[in-house]
Short mmCIF file of C-alpha atoms in Angstrom, two decimals:
data_model
loop_
_atom_site.label_atom_id
_atom_site.label_comp_id
_atom_site.label_asym_id
_atom_site.label_seq_id
_atom_site.Cartn_x
_atom_site.Cartn_y
_atom_site.Cartn_z
CA MET A 296 1.13 62.68 108.20
CA ALA A 297 -1.98 63.24 106.30
CA VAL A 298 -5.16 61.62 107.55
CA GLY A 299 -6.79 59.58 104.96
CA LYS A 300 -10.23 60.47 104.03
CA PHE A 301 -13.18 58.39 102.35
CA ARG A 302 -14.37 60.12 99.16
CA GLY A 303 -17.99 59.72 98.31
CA ASP A 304 -20.65 58.57 100.37
CA PRO A 305 -19.60 58.62 104.09
CA ALA A 306 -21.52 55.25 104.39
CA GLN A 307 -19.25 53.60 101.84
CA GLU A 308 -16.75 51.06 103.12
CA PRO A 309 -13.39 52.06 103.66
CA PRO A 310 -11.01 51.02 100.87
CA ARG A 311 -9.80 47.41 100.67
CA ARG A 312 -6.62 45.95 99.42
CA ALA A 313 -6.74 43.43 96.80
CA SER A 314 -4.20 40.73 96.13
CA PHE A 315 -3.16 40.44 92.43
CA GLY A 316 -1.13 37.45 92.64
CA PRO A 317 1.30 36.75 95.25
CA GLY A 318 2.66 39.99 96.98
CA VAL A 319 0.60 42.50 94.64
CA HIS A 320 -1.72 44.92 96.21
CA ARG A 321 -4.11 47.36 94.71
CA ALA A 322 -4.29 50.68 96.30
CA HIS A 323 -8.13 51.16 95.94
CA GLY A 324 -9.38 47.97 97.74
CA TYR A 325 -8.52 44.39 98.68
CA THR A 326 -10.06 41.08 98.67
CA GLY A 327 -8.90 40.12 102.07
CA GLY A 328 -11.46 38.43 104.47
CA GLY A 329 -11.98 41.00 107.33
CA VAL A 330 -13.04 44.63 107.42
CA ALA A 331 -11.31 47.27 109.74
CA ARG A 332 -13.66 48.72 112.23
CA GLY A 333 -13.14 51.57 114.76
CA ARG A 334 -10.96 54.54 113.95
CA ALA A 335 -9.54 54.68 110.51
CA ARG A 336 -5.85 54.28 110.34
CA PRO A 337 -3.95 56.34 107.88
CA SER A 338 -3.19 54.80 104.56
CA VAL A 339 0.26 54.27 103.65
CA PRO A 340 0.80 54.18 100.00
CA SER A 341 2.43 50.83 98.97
CA ILE A 342 4.98 50.36 96.18
CA PRO A 343 2.95 48.20 93.63
CA SER A 344 5.02 44.92 92.82
CA VAL A 345 5.84 44.15 89.27
CA PRO A 346 4.35 40.91 88.39
CA PRO A 347 7.24 38.35 87.33
CA PRO A 348 7.52 37.90 83.51
CA ARG A 349 5.10 34.98 82.54
CA PRO A 350 7.17 32.17 80.82
CA PRO A 351 6.82 32.13 76.99
CA SER A 352 5.60 28.68 76.99
CA ALA A 353 2.12 29.60 78.44
CA ALA A 354 1.52 31.78 75.35
CA VAL A 355 2.90 29.25 73.11
CA LEU A 356 0.87 26.29 74.48
CA GLY A 357 -1.97 28.61 74.44
CA GLN A 358 -2.90 28.97 78.28
CA SER A 359 -5.25 31.49 79.37
CA VAL A 360 -4.10 34.55 81.36
CA THR A 361 -6.91 35.77 83.93
CA PRO A 362 -6.82 39.67 83.49
CA GLN A 363 -6.27 41.57 86.36
CA ALA A 364 -7.01 45.18 87.30
CA VAL A 365 -4.17 47.37 87.15
CA SER A 366 -3.57 50.80 88.04
CA PRO A 367 -4.18 53.31 85.58
CA ASN A 368 -0.83 54.54 86.14
CA ARG A 369 2.71 53.21 85.64
CA THR A 370 1.70 49.71 86.78
CA ARG A 371 -0.62 49.24 83.84
CA SER A 372 1.82 50.66 81.38
CA ARG A 373 4.61 48.18 82.52
CA SER A 374 2.28 45.27 82.59
CA THR A 375 0.84 45.90 79.14
CA ASP A 376 4.26 46.64 77.64
CA GLY A 377 5.67 43.53 79.02
CA GLY A 378 3.03 41.23 78.08
CA LEU A 379 2.61 42.57 74.50
CA ALA A 380 6.71 41.97 74.19
CA ALA A 381 6.16 38.52 75.74
CA LEU A 382 3.41 37.65 73.13
CA ASP A 383 5.33 39.18 70.29
CA SER A 384 8.48 37.41 71.23
CA SER A 385 6.66 34.08 71.67
CA PHE A 386 4.87 33.98 68.48
CA ARG A 387 7.64 35.18 65.97
CA PRO A 388 9.40 31.70 66.03
CA GLU A 389 6.17 29.95 64.99
CA SER A 390 5.52 32.47 62.16
CA SER A 391 9.08 31.71 60.60
CA ARG A 392 8.50 28.07 60.77
CA SER A 393 5.00 28.37 59.17
CA SER A 394 6.77 30.41 56.34
CA GLY A 395 9.46 28.05 55.60
CA ARG A 396 7.10 24.97 55.36
CA GLY A 397 4.90 27.23 52.85
CA ARG A 398 7.87 27.84 50.66
CA ARG A 399 8.81 23.99 50.70
CA HIS A 400 5.16 23.21 49.75
CA ARG A 401 5.22 25.67 46.74
CA ARG A 402 8.61 24.10 45.62
CA LYS A 403 7.20 20.66 45.58
CA ASP A 404 4.06 21.53 43.74
CA ARG A 405 6.10 23.31 41.05
CA ARG A 406 8.18 20.10 40.71
CA ARG A 407 5.04 18.00 40.52
CA SER A 408 3.50 20.33 37.78
CA ALA A 409 6.80 20.09 35.66
CA VAL A 410 6.95 16.12 35.93
CA ALA A 411 3.20 16.32 34.71
CA PHE A 412 3.71 18.53 31.85
CA PHE A 413 6.64 16.23 30.55
CA LEU A 414 4.69 13.14 31.09
CA VAL A 415 1.88 14.46 28.99
CA ILE A 416 4.35 15.65 26.22
CA ALA A 417 5.79 12.27 26.30
CA VAL A 418 2.52 10.66 25.97
CA PHE A 419 1.67 12.86 23.06
CA ALA A 420 4.80 12.05 21.26
CA LEU A 421 4.24 8.00 21.72
CA LEU A 422 0.96 8.42 20.20
CA ALA A 423 2.12 10.51 17.32
CA LEU A 424 4.91 7.94 16.85
CA PHE A 425 2.59 4.92 16.86
CA GLY A 426 0.18 6.78 14.75
CA TRP A 427 2.90 7.55 11.95
CA TRP A 428 3.91 4.16 12.19
CA GLY A 429 0.51 2.56 11.63
CA TYR A 430 -0.28 4.86 8.94
CA GLY A 431 2.83 3.77 6.94
CA LYS A 432 1.83 -0.09 7.30
CA ILE A 433 -1.69 0.73 6.27
CA ARG A 434 -0.40 2.88 3.31
CA ASP A 435 1.94 0.13 2.21
CA PHE A 436 -0.86 -2.52 2.58
CA LEU A 437 -3.19 -0.49 0.42
CA ASP A 438 -0.85 1.51 -2.09
CA PRO A 439 1.24 -0.77 -4.68
CA PRO A 440 4.95 -0.73 -3.89
CA ASP A 441 6.81 2.62 -5.06
CA TYR A 442 10.31 3.90 -4.75
CA ALA A 443 10.88 7.44 -3.26
CA GLY A 444 12.77 10.28 -4.91
CA SER A 445 14.22 10.96 -8.35
CA GLY A 446 16.35 7.86 -8.98
CA ILE A 447 20.09 6.96 -9.43
CA GLY A 448 22.18 6.30 -12.23
CA ALA A 449 20.96 6.14 -16.00
CA VAL A 450 19.07 3.68 -17.85
CA SER A 451 17.51 3.72 -21.50
CA VAL A 452 13.97 2.42 -21.94
CA LYS A 453 12.23 1.93 -25.28
CA VAL A 454 8.45 2.70 -25.47
CA ASN A 455 6.96 0.92 -28.44
CA ASP A 456 4.33 2.40 -30.80
CA GLY A 457 1.05 0.85 -29.34
CA ASP A 458 2.18 0.31 -25.86
CA SER A 459 -0.49 0.46 -23.24
CA ILE A 460 0.21 2.18 -19.83
CA SER A 461 0.41 -1.23 -18.32
CA GLU A 462 2.96 -2.27 -21.02
CA ILE A 463 4.86 0.71 -20.21
CA GLY A 464 4.68 0.04 -16.59
CA ASN A 465 6.02 -3.62 -17.05
CA THR A 466 9.05 -2.16 -19.03
CA LEU A 467 9.91 0.13 -16.30
CA ALA A 468 9.42 -2.44 -13.74
CA ARG A 469 11.59 -5.07 -15.50
CA THR A 470 14.28 -2.37 -15.97
CA ASP A 471 14.06 -1.26 -12.31
CA VAL A 472 12.97 2.29 -13.17
CA VAL A 473 10.04 1.74 -10.92
CA LYS A 474 9.44 -0.71 -8.04
CA SER A 475 6.01 -1.91 -9.49
CA ALA A 476 4.04 -1.66 -12.69
CA ALA A 477 0.92 -1.03 -10.59
CA ALA A 478 2.51 2.19 -9.15
CA PHE A 479 3.20 3.67 -12.47
CA VAL A 480 -0.24 2.55 -13.49
CA ASP A 481 -1.62 4.70 -10.53
CA ALA A 482 0.48 7.49 -11.36
CA ALA A 483 -0.48 7.58 -15.13
CA GLU A 484 -4.18 7.56 -13.93
CA ASN A 485 -3.89 10.58 -11.84
CA ASP A 486 -2.20 12.53 -14.51
CA ASP A 487 -4.18 13.54 -17.56
CA ARG A 488 -0.81 14.26 -19.38
CA SER A 489 -0.02 10.52 -19.66
CA GLN A 490 -2.30 10.27 -22.54
CA LYS A 491 0.42 12.26 -24.57
CA LEU A 492 3.09 9.32 -24.20
CA GLN A 493 4.92 9.13 -27.33
CA PRO A 494 6.93 5.88 -28.59
CA GLY A 495 10.74 6.35 -28.55
CA THR A 496 13.65 5.70 -26.49
CA TYR A 497 14.16 7.66 -23.25
CA GLN A 498 16.78 8.25 -20.82
CA LEU A 499 15.75 7.55 -17.43
CA ARG A 500 17.01 6.61 -13.98
CA LYS A 501 16.89 3.47 -11.63
CA LYS A 502 14.77 3.32 -8.63
CA MET A 503 12.53 6.48 -9.31
CA SER A 504 9.21 7.05 -8.02
CA ALA A 505 6.39 6.29 -10.43
CA ALA A 506 5.48 10.07 -10.74
CA ALA A 507 9.05 10.88 -11.37
CA ALA A 508 9.58 8.40 -14.16
CA LEU A 509 6.02 9.67 -15.76
CA HIS A 510 7.41 13.11 -15.45
CA LEU A 511 10.81 12.23 -17.39
CA LEU A 512 8.55 10.23 -20.02
CA LEU A 513 6.76 13.43 -20.79
CA SER A 514 9.95 15.48 -21.08
CA PRO A 515 11.27 16.14 -24.42
CA GLN A 516 14.63 16.35 -23.16
CA SER A 517 14.51 12.75 -21.80
CA ARG A 518 13.74 11.38 -25.34
CA ILE A 519 16.88 9.88 -27.26
CA THR A 520 15.85 10.88 -30.55
CA GLY A 521 19.62 9.95 -32.05
CA ARG A 522 19.83 6.32 -30.75
CA PHE A 523 20.08 3.60 -33.30
CA THR A 524 21.27 0.02 -33.23
CA ALA A 525 23.39 -1.22 -36.14
CA ARG A 526 23.03 -5.16 -35.87
CA GLU A 527 25.80 -7.69 -37.08
CA GLY A 528 25.62 -8.62 -40.74
CA LEU A 529 24.06 -5.35 -41.92
CA SER A 530 25.38 -4.06 -45.26
CA VAL A 531 26.07 -0.23 -45.75
CA ILE A 532 22.51 0.18 -47.52
CA GLY A 533 20.92 -1.55 -44.57
CA THR A 534 22.88 0.33 -41.93
CA LEU A 535 21.99 3.79 -43.55
CA LYS A 536 18.42 2.95 -43.50
CA VAL A 537 18.42 2.13 -39.88
CA ILE A 538 20.19 5.34 -39.04
CA SER A 539 17.66 7.28 -40.97
CA GLU A 540 14.62 5.73 -39.34
CA ASN A 541 15.93 6.24 -35.79
CA THR A 542 17.44 9.68 -36.07
CA GLY A 543 15.57 11.61 -38.70
CA ILE A 544 18.57 12.02 -40.66
CA SER A 545 17.71 11.97 -44.46
CA LEU A 546 18.54 8.96 -46.22
CA ASP A 547 19.69 11.05 -49.26
CA ASN A 548 22.05 12.80 -46.94
CA LEU A 549 23.53 9.62 -45.62
CA LYS A 550 23.89 8.06 -49.12
CA GLU A 551 25.60 11.30 -50.31
CA ALA A 552 28.30 11.16 -47.38
CA ALA A 553 28.82 7.41 -47.81
CA LYS A 554 29.83 8.16 -51.49
CA ASP A 555 33.14 9.62 -49.87
CA PRO A 556 34.46 6.93 -47.75
CA ALA A 557 37.92 8.66 -47.54
CA SER A 558 36.56 11.66 -45.75
CA LEU A 559 34.86 9.47 -43.26
CA GLY A 560 38.38 8.01 -41.94
CA ILE A 561 38.66 4.73 -43.72
CA PRO A 562 42.19 3.42 -43.66
CA GLU A 563 44.12 3.52 -46.72
CA TRP A 564 44.39 -0.50 -47.31
CA ALA A 565 40.62 -0.37 -47.58
CA LYS A 566 41.02 0.73 -51.04
CA GLY A 567 38.04 3.41 -50.98
CA ASN A 568 35.44 0.69 -49.83
CA LEU A 569 33.04 1.64 -46.95
CA GLU A 570 31.53 -1.83 -46.70
CA GLY A 571 32.88 -3.65 -43.64
CA PHE A 572 33.73 -0.32 -41.63
CA LEU A 573 30.39 0.68 -40.28
CA PHE A 574 30.91 -1.32 -36.98
CA PRO A 575 27.76 -2.79 -35.67
CA ASN A 576 26.79 -1.30 -32.35
CA THR A 577 24.29 0.91 -30.60
CA TYR A 578 25.11 4.57 -30.97
CA ASP A 579 23.65 7.59 -29.38
CA VAL A 580 23.87 10.89 -31.38
CA ASP A 581 22.47 14.37 -30.85
CA ALA A 582 19.30 15.28 -32.75
CA SER A 583 21.28 17.96 -34.56
CA VAL A 584 24.00 15.39 -35.84
CA SER A 585 24.71 15.55 -39.44
CA ALA A 586 24.96 12.45 -41.93
CA HIS A 587 28.80 12.77 -42.21
CA GLU A 588 29.19 12.78 -38.40
CA ALA A 589 27.07 9.80 -37.87
CA LEU A 590 29.15 7.75 -40.57
CA SER A 591 32.34 9.01 -39.22
CA ARG A 592 31.71 7.96 -35.59
CA MET A 593 30.79 4.37 -36.90
CA VAL A 594 34.13 4.33 -38.92
CA LYS A 595 36.00 5.32 -35.80
CA GLN A 596 34.64 2.81 -33.66
CA SER A 597 35.24 0.11 -36.38
CA LEU A 598 39.06 1.18 -36.35
CA THR A 599 39.16 1.14 -32.57
CA VAL A 600 38.29 -2.65 -32.51
CA LEU A 601 40.63 -3.32 -35.55
CA ASN A 602 43.44 -1.94 -33.63
CA GLN A 603 42.66 -3.48 -30.58
CA LEU A 604 42.89 -6.96 -32.62
CA ASN A 605 46.13 -5.84 -34.23
CA PHE A 606 44.25 -6.68 -37.35
CA THR A 607 46.66 -5.39 -39.97
CA GLN A 608 49.59 -7.05 -38.70
CA ARG A 609 47.94 -10.36 -38.09
CA ALA A 610 46.43 -10.36 -41.57
CA GLN A 611 49.75 -10.02 -43.30
CA GLN A 612 50.86 -12.81 -41.08
CA LEU A 613 48.38 -14.88 -42.71
CA GLY A 614 49.60 -13.74 -46.02
CA PHE A 615 46.65 -11.79 -46.91
CA GLU A 616 45.93 -8.19 -47.34
CA PRO A 617 44.00 -6.71 -44.48
CA TYR A 618 40.81 -5.83 -46.38
CA GLN A 619 40.83 -9.50 -47.73
CA VAL A 620 40.66 -10.80 -44.20
CA LEU A 621 38.12 -8.29 -43.44
CA THR A 622 35.97 -9.63 -46.45
CA ILE A 623 36.34 -13.30 -45.19
CA ALA A 624 35.07 -12.11 -41.68
CA SER A 625 32.13 -10.58 -43.49
CA LEU A 626 31.37 -13.98 -45.22
CA ALA A 627 31.63 -15.98 -41.97
CA GLU A 628 29.21 -13.50 -40.45
CA MET A 629 26.67 -14.04 -43.03
CA GLU A 630 26.96 -17.75 -43.56
CA GLY A 631 26.52 -18.94 -39.76
CA ILE A 632 26.26 -18.58 -36.32
CA PRO A 633 29.06 -17.32 -34.15
CA SER A 634 30.13 -20.72 -32.70
CA ASP A 635 30.62 -21.83 -36.40
CA PHE A 636 32.55 -18.64 -37.53
CA GLY A 637 36.22 -20.07 -37.03
CA LYS A 638 34.96 -23.35 -39.17
CA ILE A 639 33.46 -21.28 -41.89
CA ALA A 640 36.67 -19.21 -42.00
CA ARG A 641 38.79 -22.25 -42.28
CA VAL A 642 36.58 -23.41 -45.21
CA VAL A 643 37.23 -20.24 -47.08
CA TYR A 644 40.91 -20.36 -46.60
CA ASN A 645 41.09 -24.12 -47.59
CA ARG A 646 38.97 -23.59 -50.73
CA LEU A 647 41.13 -20.32 -51.85
CA ALA A 648 44.27 -22.73 -51.31
CA ALA A 649 42.62 -25.35 -53.42
CA ASP A 650 41.63 -22.65 -56.27
CA MET A 651 37.82 -23.95 -55.94
CA PRO A 652 35.05 -21.41 -56.11
CA LEU A 653 33.51 -20.48 -52.80
CA GLN A 654 29.96 -21.36 -53.89
CA PHE A 655 28.41 -18.92 -51.32
CA ASP A 656 24.86 -17.88 -51.87
CA SER A 657 25.38 -14.79 -49.58
CA THR A 658 27.65 -13.13 -51.90
CA THR A 659 24.70 -13.18 -54.57
CA GLN A 660 22.43 -12.22 -51.86
CA TYR A 661 24.38 -9.03 -51.47
CA TRP A 662 24.55 -8.37 -55.26
CA LEU A 663 20.81 -8.08 -55.19
CA GLU A 664 20.63 -5.71 -52.32
CA LEU A 665 23.14 -3.74 -54.26
CA ASN A 666 21.02 -3.59 -57.31
CA GLY A 667 17.73 -2.79 -55.35
CA ILE A 668 16.17 -5.92 -55.56
CA GLY A 669 16.72 -6.94 -51.95
CA ARG A 670 17.88 -10.16 -50.24
CA LYS A 671 15.85 -13.26 -50.62
CA LYS A 672 14.72 -15.41 -48.00
CA ASP A 673 14.06 -18.45 -50.14
CA ARG A 674 16.43 -20.56 -52.03
CA LEU A 675 18.29 -18.72 -54.77
CA SER A 676 17.56 -19.76 -58.51
CA ASP A 677 20.59 -20.87 -60.67
CA ASP A 678 19.88 -17.99 -62.90
CA ALA A 679 20.47 -15.55 -60.02
CA LEU A 680 23.49 -17.40 -58.94
CA ARG A 681 24.98 -17.50 -62.61
CA ALA A 682 23.87 -14.20 -63.86
CA GLU A 683 26.47 -12.74 -66.18
CA LYS A 684 26.26 -9.37 -64.61
CA ASN A 685 26.51 -10.68 -61.13
CA ASN A 686 30.25 -9.96 -60.18
CA TYR A 687 29.47 -11.16 -56.70
CA SER A 688 28.79 -14.65 -57.78
CA THR A 689 31.18 -16.92 -55.98
CA THR A 690 29.38 -19.83 -57.78
CA VAL A 691 30.76 -18.70 -61.15
CA ASN A 692 33.90 -16.64 -60.05
CA ARG A 693 36.76 -18.02 -58.07
CA GLY A 694 38.40 -16.05 -55.27
CA LEU A 695 36.71 -13.49 -52.74
CA PRO A 696 34.05 -11.13 -53.97
CA PRO A 697 35.00 -7.75 -54.84
CA THR A 698 34.28 -6.10 -51.27
CA ALA A 699 33.13 -7.33 -48.01
CA ILE A 700 29.42 -8.22 -48.14
CA SER A 701 28.51 -6.92 -44.56
CA ASN A 702 29.84 -5.11 -41.34
CA PRO A 703 31.07 -8.01 -39.47
CA SER A 704 31.16 -8.13 -35.44
CA LYS A 705 34.30 -8.64 -33.42
CA ALA A 706 33.73 -12.33 -33.07
CA ALA A 707 33.85 -12.70 -36.91
CA LEU A 708 36.97 -10.43 -37.23
CA GLU A 709 38.47 -12.75 -34.56
CA ALA A 710 37.60 -15.93 -36.36
CA ALA A 711 38.94 -14.67 -39.75
CA LEU A 712 42.33 -13.76 -37.88
CA GLU A 713 42.54 -17.32 -36.03
CA PRO A 714 40.49 -19.64 -38.12
CA SER A 715 39.69 -23.15 -36.46
CA PRO A 716 42.10 -25.77 -37.55
CA GLY A 717 40.72 -28.45 -40.18
CA ASP A 718 40.55 -29.88 -43.66
CA TRP A 719 37.02 -29.04 -44.37
CA LEU A 720 36.01 -28.08 -47.87
CA TYR A 721 32.05 -28.13 -47.50
CA PHE A 722 29.42 -27.36 -44.79
CA ALA A 723 25.77 -27.00 -44.80
CA ALA A 724 23.15 -26.14 -42.10
CA THR A 725 21.74 -29.31 -40.47
CA SER A 726 20.10 -27.81 -37.21
CA GLN A 727 17.27 -25.66 -36.61
CA ASP A 728 19.54 -23.48 -34.03
CA GLY A 729 21.77 -22.37 -37.13
CA ARG A 730 24.60 -24.89 -36.53
CA SER A 731 26.15 -26.40 -39.59
CA SER A 732 27.90 -29.69 -40.63
CA PHE A 733 31.22 -29.61 -41.85
CA THR A 734 33.10 -32.17 -44.16
CA LYS A 735 35.85 -32.51 -46.56
CA SER A 736 33.91 -35.34 -48.55
CA PRO A 737 31.66 -34.32 -51.43
CA ALA A 738 29.44 -37.48 -50.85
CA GLU A 739 28.94 -36.57 -46.97
CA HIS A 740 28.22 -33.03 -48.06
CA GLU A 741 25.36 -33.99 -50.43
CA ARG A 742 23.94 -35.97 -47.53
CA ASN A 743 24.06 -32.92 -45.26
CA VAL A 744 22.46 -30.89 -48.00
CA ALA A 745 19.60 -33.23 -48.13
CA VAL A 746 19.13 -32.88 -44.42
CA CYS A 747 19.04 -29.09 -44.81
CA ARG A 748 16.37 -29.10 -47.60
CA SER A 749 14.32 -31.48 -45.68
CA LYS A 750 14.23 -29.35 -42.71
CA LYS A 751 13.79 -26.35 -45.10
CA LEU A 752 16.84 -24.44 -43.68
CA GLY A 753 17.67 -22.63 -46.96
CA CYS A 754 19.74 -24.87 -48.90
#
């Protein structure tokens, strides 16, 4: 056995063994209490003890570990490797838990951000909605009522010569073309073209915006240049004038077309007479329509109404020719108001039956018109009533006049076909509203005539 020797200074203490924890000794020194004296004993190398693994809880709990001197050989390597492994294994679970908590926090943050974003959008949407609602209320309060859009249906509106913008607006509002006259006035004031508005009849729509209505009034396509109204009681001459004035058709062309009644479609029983067949109504014709076409359309309308009344057959049942009954209808039209048509027709039939002259001033008025003199508003003179040339005088001549004296309405035609029952022979206007008093007594009739003259009703 080799004897151990001290290295270095001979006076240096012999090597001591040190305790590193329970049962662990160091080869180059010790920390024990005594020092060996006398002859040195041989040193027997001891097997270094491997320290037991420290529990992971010490690292986890953060307990301090007292560093110990280790052998520069195997013992140090083992101790170091084991400690790192223990530290690594002890810290790994804590790192995983921290990473999981971080991901959860990030997800919560994202959810909070999304909720906040949608809340902001909702707030702005509500503000926009209330702003729009408030603007509409303020606009309705400040602006005049007005429809929106181009309207519905169709309606004709007449703009009279000399109408102001306000008057036109009132007409449009009254016919429900615009919602208010003020809205139309505003639209016209904001459009310089409104100064070019022309009188006439226009085809518009109901419930239009004021701007849309103004646009149509300024459009030539909306103007109805071929509309005319032939009122009840007009003669052929009077009707031709109305057509010419409202359509632009030459009056001469109309008179020329009227000379050939057969080509216009009158029935054979009319015996070539156009009077009584230009049916009173409102007509819309194209601007390019001819005089012949305009008159033919009126005759066609008259025949339609006569057929509806079964006129020809019913006239024959009365014992009269159809044109005679049509003439009686024209007399009733000119002598009274619709509520008296039936009684007036009855007076005509009664006087014809008694072979009495009708003594109607209206027949002489018609004759004056035929001769270019025109109808008189005042009481006719005896000279006019008894003029030798006056073949329409029913004061002198018995029976019916040569032709009808007007274009009768449907109400007058019905009255002639079905006169009111009564024995009256006389009548005279006695009321301001046009009503007449009827009697069969000459004396009573004279009293009624006195009332008519006192009220200046044309007797």
